[in-house]
JSON list of C-alpha atoms in Angstrom, two decimals:
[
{"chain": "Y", "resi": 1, "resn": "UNK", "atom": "CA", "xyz": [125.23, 145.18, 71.07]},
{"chain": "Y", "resi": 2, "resn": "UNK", "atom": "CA", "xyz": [121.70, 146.02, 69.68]},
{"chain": "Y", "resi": 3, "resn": "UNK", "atom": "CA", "xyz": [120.41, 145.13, 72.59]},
{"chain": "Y", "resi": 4, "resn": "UNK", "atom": "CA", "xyz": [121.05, 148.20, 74.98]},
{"chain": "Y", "resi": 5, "resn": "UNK", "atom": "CA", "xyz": [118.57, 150.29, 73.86]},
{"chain": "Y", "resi": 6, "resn": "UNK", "atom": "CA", "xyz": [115.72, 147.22, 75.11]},
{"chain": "Y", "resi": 7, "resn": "UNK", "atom": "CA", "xyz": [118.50, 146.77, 78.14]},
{"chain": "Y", "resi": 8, "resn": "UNK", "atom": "CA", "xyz": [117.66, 150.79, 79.10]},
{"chain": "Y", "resi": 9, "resn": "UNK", "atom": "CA", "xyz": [114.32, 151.18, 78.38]},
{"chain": "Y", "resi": 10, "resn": "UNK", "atom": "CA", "xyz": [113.48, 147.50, 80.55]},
{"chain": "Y", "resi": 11, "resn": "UNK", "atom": "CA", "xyz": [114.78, 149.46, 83.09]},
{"chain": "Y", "resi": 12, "resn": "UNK", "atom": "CA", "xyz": [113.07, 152.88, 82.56]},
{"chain": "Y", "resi": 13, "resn": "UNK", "atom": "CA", "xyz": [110.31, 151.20, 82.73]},
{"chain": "Y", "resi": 14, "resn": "UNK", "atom": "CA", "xyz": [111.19, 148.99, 85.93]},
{"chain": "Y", "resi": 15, "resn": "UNK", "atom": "CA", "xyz": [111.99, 152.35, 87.54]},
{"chain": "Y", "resi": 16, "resn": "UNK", "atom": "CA", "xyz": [108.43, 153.97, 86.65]},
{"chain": "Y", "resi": 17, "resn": "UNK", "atom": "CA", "xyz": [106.69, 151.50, 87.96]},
{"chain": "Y", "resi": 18, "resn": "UNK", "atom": "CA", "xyz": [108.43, 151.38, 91.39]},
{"chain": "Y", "resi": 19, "resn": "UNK", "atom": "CA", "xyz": [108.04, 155.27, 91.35]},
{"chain": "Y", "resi": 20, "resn": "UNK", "atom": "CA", "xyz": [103.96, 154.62, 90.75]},
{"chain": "Y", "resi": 21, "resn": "UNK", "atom": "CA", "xyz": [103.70, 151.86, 92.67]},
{"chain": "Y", "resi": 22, "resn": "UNK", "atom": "CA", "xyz": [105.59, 152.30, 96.10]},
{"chain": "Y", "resi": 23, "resn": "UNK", "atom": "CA", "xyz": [103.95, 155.54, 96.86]},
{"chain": "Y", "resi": 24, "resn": "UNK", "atom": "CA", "xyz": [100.44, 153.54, 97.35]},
{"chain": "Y", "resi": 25, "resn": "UNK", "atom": "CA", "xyz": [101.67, 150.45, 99.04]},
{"chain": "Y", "resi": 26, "resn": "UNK", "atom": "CA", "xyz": [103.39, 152.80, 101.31]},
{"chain": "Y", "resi": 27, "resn": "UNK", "atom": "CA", "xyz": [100.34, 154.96, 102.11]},
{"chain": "Y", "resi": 28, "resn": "UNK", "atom": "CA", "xyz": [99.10, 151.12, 102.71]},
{"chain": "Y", "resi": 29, "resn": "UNK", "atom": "CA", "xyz": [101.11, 150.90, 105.87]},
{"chain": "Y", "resi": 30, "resn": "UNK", "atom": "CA", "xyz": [103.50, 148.67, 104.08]},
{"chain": "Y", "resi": 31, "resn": "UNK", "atom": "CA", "xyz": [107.20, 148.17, 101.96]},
{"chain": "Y", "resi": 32, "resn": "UNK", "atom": "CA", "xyz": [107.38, 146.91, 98.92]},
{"chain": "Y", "resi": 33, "resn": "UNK", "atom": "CA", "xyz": [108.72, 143.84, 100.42]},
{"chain": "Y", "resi": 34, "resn": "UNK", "atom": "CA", "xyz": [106.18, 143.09, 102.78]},
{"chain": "Y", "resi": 35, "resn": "UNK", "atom": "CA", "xyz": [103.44, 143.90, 100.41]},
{"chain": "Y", "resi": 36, "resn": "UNK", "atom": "CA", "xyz": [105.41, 141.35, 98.07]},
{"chain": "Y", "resi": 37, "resn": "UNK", "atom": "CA", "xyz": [105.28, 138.89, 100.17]},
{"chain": "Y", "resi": 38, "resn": "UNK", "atom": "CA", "xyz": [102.03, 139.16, 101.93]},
{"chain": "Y", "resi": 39, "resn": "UNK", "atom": "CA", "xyz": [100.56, 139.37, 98.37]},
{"chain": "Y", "resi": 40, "resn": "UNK", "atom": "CA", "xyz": [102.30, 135.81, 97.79]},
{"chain": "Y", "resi": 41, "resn": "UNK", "atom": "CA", "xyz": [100.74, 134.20, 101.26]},
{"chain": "Y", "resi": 42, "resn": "UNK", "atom": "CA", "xyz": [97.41, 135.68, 100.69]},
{"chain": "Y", "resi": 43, "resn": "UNK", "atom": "CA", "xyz": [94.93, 132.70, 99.93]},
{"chain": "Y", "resi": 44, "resn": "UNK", "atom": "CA", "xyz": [97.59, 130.29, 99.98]},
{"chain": "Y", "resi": 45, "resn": "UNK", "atom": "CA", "xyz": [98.22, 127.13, 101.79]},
{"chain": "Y", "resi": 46, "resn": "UNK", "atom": "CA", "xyz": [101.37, 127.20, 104.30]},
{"chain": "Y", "resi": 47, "resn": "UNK", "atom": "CA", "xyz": [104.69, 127.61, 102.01]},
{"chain": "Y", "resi": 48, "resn": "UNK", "atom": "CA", "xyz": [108.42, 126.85, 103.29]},
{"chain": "Y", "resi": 49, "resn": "UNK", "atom": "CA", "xyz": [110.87, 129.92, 103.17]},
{"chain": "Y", "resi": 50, "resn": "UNK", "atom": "CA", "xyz": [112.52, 128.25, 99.68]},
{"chain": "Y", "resi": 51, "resn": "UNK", "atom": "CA", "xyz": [109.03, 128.38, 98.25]},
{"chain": "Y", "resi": 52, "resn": "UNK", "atom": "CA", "xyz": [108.47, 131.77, 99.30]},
{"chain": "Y", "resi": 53, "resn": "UNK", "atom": "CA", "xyz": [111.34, 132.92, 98.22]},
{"chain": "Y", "resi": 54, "resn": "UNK", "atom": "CA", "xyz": [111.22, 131.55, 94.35]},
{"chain": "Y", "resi": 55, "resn": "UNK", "atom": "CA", "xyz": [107.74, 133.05, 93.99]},
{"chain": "Y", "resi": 56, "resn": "UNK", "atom": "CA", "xyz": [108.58, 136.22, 95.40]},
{"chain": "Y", "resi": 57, "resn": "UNK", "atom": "CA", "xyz": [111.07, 139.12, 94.14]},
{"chain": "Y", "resi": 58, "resn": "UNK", "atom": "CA", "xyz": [112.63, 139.27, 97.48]},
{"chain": "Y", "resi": 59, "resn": "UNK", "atom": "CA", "xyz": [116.43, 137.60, 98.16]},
{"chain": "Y", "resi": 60, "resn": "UNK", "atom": "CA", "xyz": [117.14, 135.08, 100.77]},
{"chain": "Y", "resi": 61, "resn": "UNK", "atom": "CA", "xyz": [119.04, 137.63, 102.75]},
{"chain": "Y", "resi": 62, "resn": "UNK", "atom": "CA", "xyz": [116.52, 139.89, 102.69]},
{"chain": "Y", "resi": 63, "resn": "UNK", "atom": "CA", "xyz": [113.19, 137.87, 102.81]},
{"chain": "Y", "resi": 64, "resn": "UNK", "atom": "CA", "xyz": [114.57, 136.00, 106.34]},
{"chain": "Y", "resi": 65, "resn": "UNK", "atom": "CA", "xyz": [114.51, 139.43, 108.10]},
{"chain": "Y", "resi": 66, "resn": "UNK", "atom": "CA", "xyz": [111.38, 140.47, 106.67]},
{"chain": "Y", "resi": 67, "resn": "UNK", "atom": "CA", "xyz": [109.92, 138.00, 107.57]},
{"chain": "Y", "resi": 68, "resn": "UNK", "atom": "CA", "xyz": [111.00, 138.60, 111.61]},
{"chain": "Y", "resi": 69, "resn": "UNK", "atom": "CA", "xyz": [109.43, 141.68, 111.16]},
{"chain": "Y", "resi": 70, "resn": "UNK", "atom": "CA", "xyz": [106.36, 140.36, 109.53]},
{"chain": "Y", "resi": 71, "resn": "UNK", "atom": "CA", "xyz": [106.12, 137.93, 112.40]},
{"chain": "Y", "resi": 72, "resn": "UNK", "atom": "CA", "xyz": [106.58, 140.48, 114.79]},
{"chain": "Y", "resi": 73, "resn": "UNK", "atom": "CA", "xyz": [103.58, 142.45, 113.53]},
{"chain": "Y", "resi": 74, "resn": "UNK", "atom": "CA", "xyz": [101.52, 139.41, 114.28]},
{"chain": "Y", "resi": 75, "resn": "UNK", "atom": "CA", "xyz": [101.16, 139.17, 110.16]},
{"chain": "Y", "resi": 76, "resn": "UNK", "atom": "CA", "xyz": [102.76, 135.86, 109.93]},
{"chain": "Y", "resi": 77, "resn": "UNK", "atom": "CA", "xyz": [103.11, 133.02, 111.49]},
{"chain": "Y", "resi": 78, "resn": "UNK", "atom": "CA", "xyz": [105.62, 129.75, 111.27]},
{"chain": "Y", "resi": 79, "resn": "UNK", "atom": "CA", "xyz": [105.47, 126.25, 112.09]},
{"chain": "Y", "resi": 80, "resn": "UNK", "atom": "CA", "xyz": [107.56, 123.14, 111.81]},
{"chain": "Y", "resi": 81, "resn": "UNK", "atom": "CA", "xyz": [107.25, 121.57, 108.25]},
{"chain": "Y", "resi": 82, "resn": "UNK", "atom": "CA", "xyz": [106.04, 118.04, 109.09]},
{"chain": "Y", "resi": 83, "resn": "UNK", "atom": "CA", "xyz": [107.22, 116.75, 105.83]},
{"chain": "Y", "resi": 84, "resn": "UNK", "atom": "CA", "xyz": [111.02, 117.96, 106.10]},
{"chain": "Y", "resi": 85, "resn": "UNK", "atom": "CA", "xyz": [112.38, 118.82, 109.59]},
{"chain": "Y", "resi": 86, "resn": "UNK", "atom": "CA", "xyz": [115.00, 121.32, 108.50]},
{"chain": "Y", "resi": 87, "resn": "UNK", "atom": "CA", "xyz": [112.74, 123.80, 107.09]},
{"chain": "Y", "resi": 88, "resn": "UNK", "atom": "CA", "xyz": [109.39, 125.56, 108.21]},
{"chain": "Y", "resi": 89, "resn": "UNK", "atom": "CA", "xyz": [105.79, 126.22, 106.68]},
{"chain": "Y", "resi": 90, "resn": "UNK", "atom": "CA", "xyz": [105.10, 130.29, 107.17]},
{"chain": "Y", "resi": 91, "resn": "UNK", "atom": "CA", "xyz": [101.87, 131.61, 106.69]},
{"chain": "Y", "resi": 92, "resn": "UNK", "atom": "CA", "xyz": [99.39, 134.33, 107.28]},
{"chain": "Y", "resi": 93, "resn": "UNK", "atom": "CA", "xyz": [97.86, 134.75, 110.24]},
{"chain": "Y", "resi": 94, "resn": "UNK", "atom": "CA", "xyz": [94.00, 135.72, 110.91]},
{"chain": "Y", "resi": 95, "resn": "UNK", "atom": "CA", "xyz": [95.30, 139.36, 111.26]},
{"chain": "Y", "resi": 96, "resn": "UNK", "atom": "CA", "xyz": [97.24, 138.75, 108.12]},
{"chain": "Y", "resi": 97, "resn": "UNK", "atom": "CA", "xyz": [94.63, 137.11, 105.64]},
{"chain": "Y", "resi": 98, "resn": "UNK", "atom": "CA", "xyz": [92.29, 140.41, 106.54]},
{"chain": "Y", "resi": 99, "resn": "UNK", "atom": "CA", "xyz": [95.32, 142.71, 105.70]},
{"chain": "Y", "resi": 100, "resn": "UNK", "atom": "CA", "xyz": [95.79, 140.95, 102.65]},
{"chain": "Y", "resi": 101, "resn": "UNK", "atom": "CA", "xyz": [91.97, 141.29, 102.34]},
{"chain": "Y", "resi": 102, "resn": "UNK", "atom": "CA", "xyz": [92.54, 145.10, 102.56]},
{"chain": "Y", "resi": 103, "resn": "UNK", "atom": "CA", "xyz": [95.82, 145.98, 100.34]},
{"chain": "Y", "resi": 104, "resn": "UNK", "atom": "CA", "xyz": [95.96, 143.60, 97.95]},
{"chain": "Y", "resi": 105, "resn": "UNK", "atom": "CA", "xyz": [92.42, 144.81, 96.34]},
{"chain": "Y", "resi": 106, "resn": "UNK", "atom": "CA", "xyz": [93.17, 148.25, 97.01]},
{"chain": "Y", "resi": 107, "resn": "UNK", "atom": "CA", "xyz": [96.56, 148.51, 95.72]},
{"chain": "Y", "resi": 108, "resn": "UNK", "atom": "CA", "xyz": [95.05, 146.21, 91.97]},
{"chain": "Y", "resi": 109, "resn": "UNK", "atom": "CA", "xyz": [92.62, 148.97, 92.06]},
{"chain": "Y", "resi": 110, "resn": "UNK", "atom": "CA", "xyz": [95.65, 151.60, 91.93]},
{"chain": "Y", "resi": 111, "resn": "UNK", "atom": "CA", "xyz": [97.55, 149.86, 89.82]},
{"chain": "Y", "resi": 112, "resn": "UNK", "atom": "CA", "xyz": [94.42, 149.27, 86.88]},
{"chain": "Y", "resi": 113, "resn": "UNK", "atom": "CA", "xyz": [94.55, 153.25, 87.00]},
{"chain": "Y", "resi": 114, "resn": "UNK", "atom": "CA", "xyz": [97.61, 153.01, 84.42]},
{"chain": "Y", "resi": 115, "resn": "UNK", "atom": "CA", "xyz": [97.31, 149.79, 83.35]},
{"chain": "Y", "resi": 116, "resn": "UNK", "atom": "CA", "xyz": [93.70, 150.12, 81.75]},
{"chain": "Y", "resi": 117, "resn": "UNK", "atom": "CA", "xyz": [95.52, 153.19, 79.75]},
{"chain": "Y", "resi": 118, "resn": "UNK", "atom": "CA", "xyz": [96.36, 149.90, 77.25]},
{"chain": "Y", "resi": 119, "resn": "UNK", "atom": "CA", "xyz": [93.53, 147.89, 75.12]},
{"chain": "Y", "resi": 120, "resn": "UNK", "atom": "CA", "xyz": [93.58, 143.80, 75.74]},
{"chain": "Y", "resi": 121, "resn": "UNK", "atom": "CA", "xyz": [95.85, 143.51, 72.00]},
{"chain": "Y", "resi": 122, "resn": "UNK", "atom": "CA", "xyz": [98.15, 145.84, 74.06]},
{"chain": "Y", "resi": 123, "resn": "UNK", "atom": "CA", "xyz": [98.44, 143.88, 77.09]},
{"chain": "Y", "resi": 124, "resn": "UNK", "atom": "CA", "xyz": [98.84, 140.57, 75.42]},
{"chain": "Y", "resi": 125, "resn": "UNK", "atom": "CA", "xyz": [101.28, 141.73, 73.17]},
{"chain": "Y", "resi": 126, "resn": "UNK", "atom": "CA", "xyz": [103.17, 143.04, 76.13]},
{"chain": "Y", "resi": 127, "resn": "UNK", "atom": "CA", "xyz": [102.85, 140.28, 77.92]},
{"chain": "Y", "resi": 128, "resn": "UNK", "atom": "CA", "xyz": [104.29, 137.81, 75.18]},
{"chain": "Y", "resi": 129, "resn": "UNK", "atom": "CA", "xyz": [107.65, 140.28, 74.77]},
{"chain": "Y", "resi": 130, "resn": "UNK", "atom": "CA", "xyz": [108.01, 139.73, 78.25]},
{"chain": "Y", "resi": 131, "resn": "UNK", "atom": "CA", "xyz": [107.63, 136.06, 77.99]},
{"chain": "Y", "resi": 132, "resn": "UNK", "atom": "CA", "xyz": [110.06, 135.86, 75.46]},
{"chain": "Y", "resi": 133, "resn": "UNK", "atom": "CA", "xyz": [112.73, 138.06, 76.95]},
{"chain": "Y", "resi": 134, "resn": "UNK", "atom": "CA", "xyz": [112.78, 136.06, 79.87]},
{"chain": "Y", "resi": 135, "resn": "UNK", "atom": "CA", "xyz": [112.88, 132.60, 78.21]},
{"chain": "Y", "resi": 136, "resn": "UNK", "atom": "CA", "xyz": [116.19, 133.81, 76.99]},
{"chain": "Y", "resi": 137, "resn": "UNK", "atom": "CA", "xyz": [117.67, 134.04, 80.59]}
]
């Protein structure tokens, strides 16, 4: 059971960033969520919801009624998928691309406030633990 102490501190650290980060997207007008997923849409081509979904962090059951209230907001928009019938391509609308525009910038800018605290060897070595712990799942 040497694992644990990585087991707590991945999660310490999980925690810390949601406590740095949802403050600002917040302040953006926005949840976590729909920052998450707008952030996924922006610059993209049309995706279907199981696309979304698997490049997102959100679940099924909570990305469908996001994504009502997304669509509500006039952020997104969905259309029938031409290529499969039982599933539809969503996408960001004009009003959605310029938020997108807006928050995504401003909320990279926030973030490279703490993140430029570590040199490039720092990063990458970072990066590759993380690689690594999740090839094992």
């Amino acid at each position: 059971m040497n694992f644990l102490p990585t087991l707590r501190d991945l999660v310490i650290v999980y925690q810390a960033f949601e406590r740095y980060s949802a403050p600002n997207i917040k302040a953006l007008g926005l949840t976590m969520t729909q920052f998450d997923v707008i952030a996924t849409l922006g610059n993209q081509p049309p995706m279907t919801c199981k696309e979304l979904g698997e490049k997102t962090l959100v679940t099924k059951g909570t990305l469908t009624g996001v994504l009502e209230r997304l669509e509500l907001k006039g952020v997104i928009f969905r259309e029938a998928n031409s290529g499969d019938g039982r599933s539809q391509l969503i996408a960001l609308t004009k009003e959605g691309q310029q938020l997108f525009e807006k928050v995504f910038p401003e909320h990279l800018d926030f973030l490279n406030q703490a993140f430029s605290k570590l040199s490039n060897e720092e990063n990458v070595e970072i990066q590759h633990a993380l690689k690594k712990l999740n090839s094992i799942f």
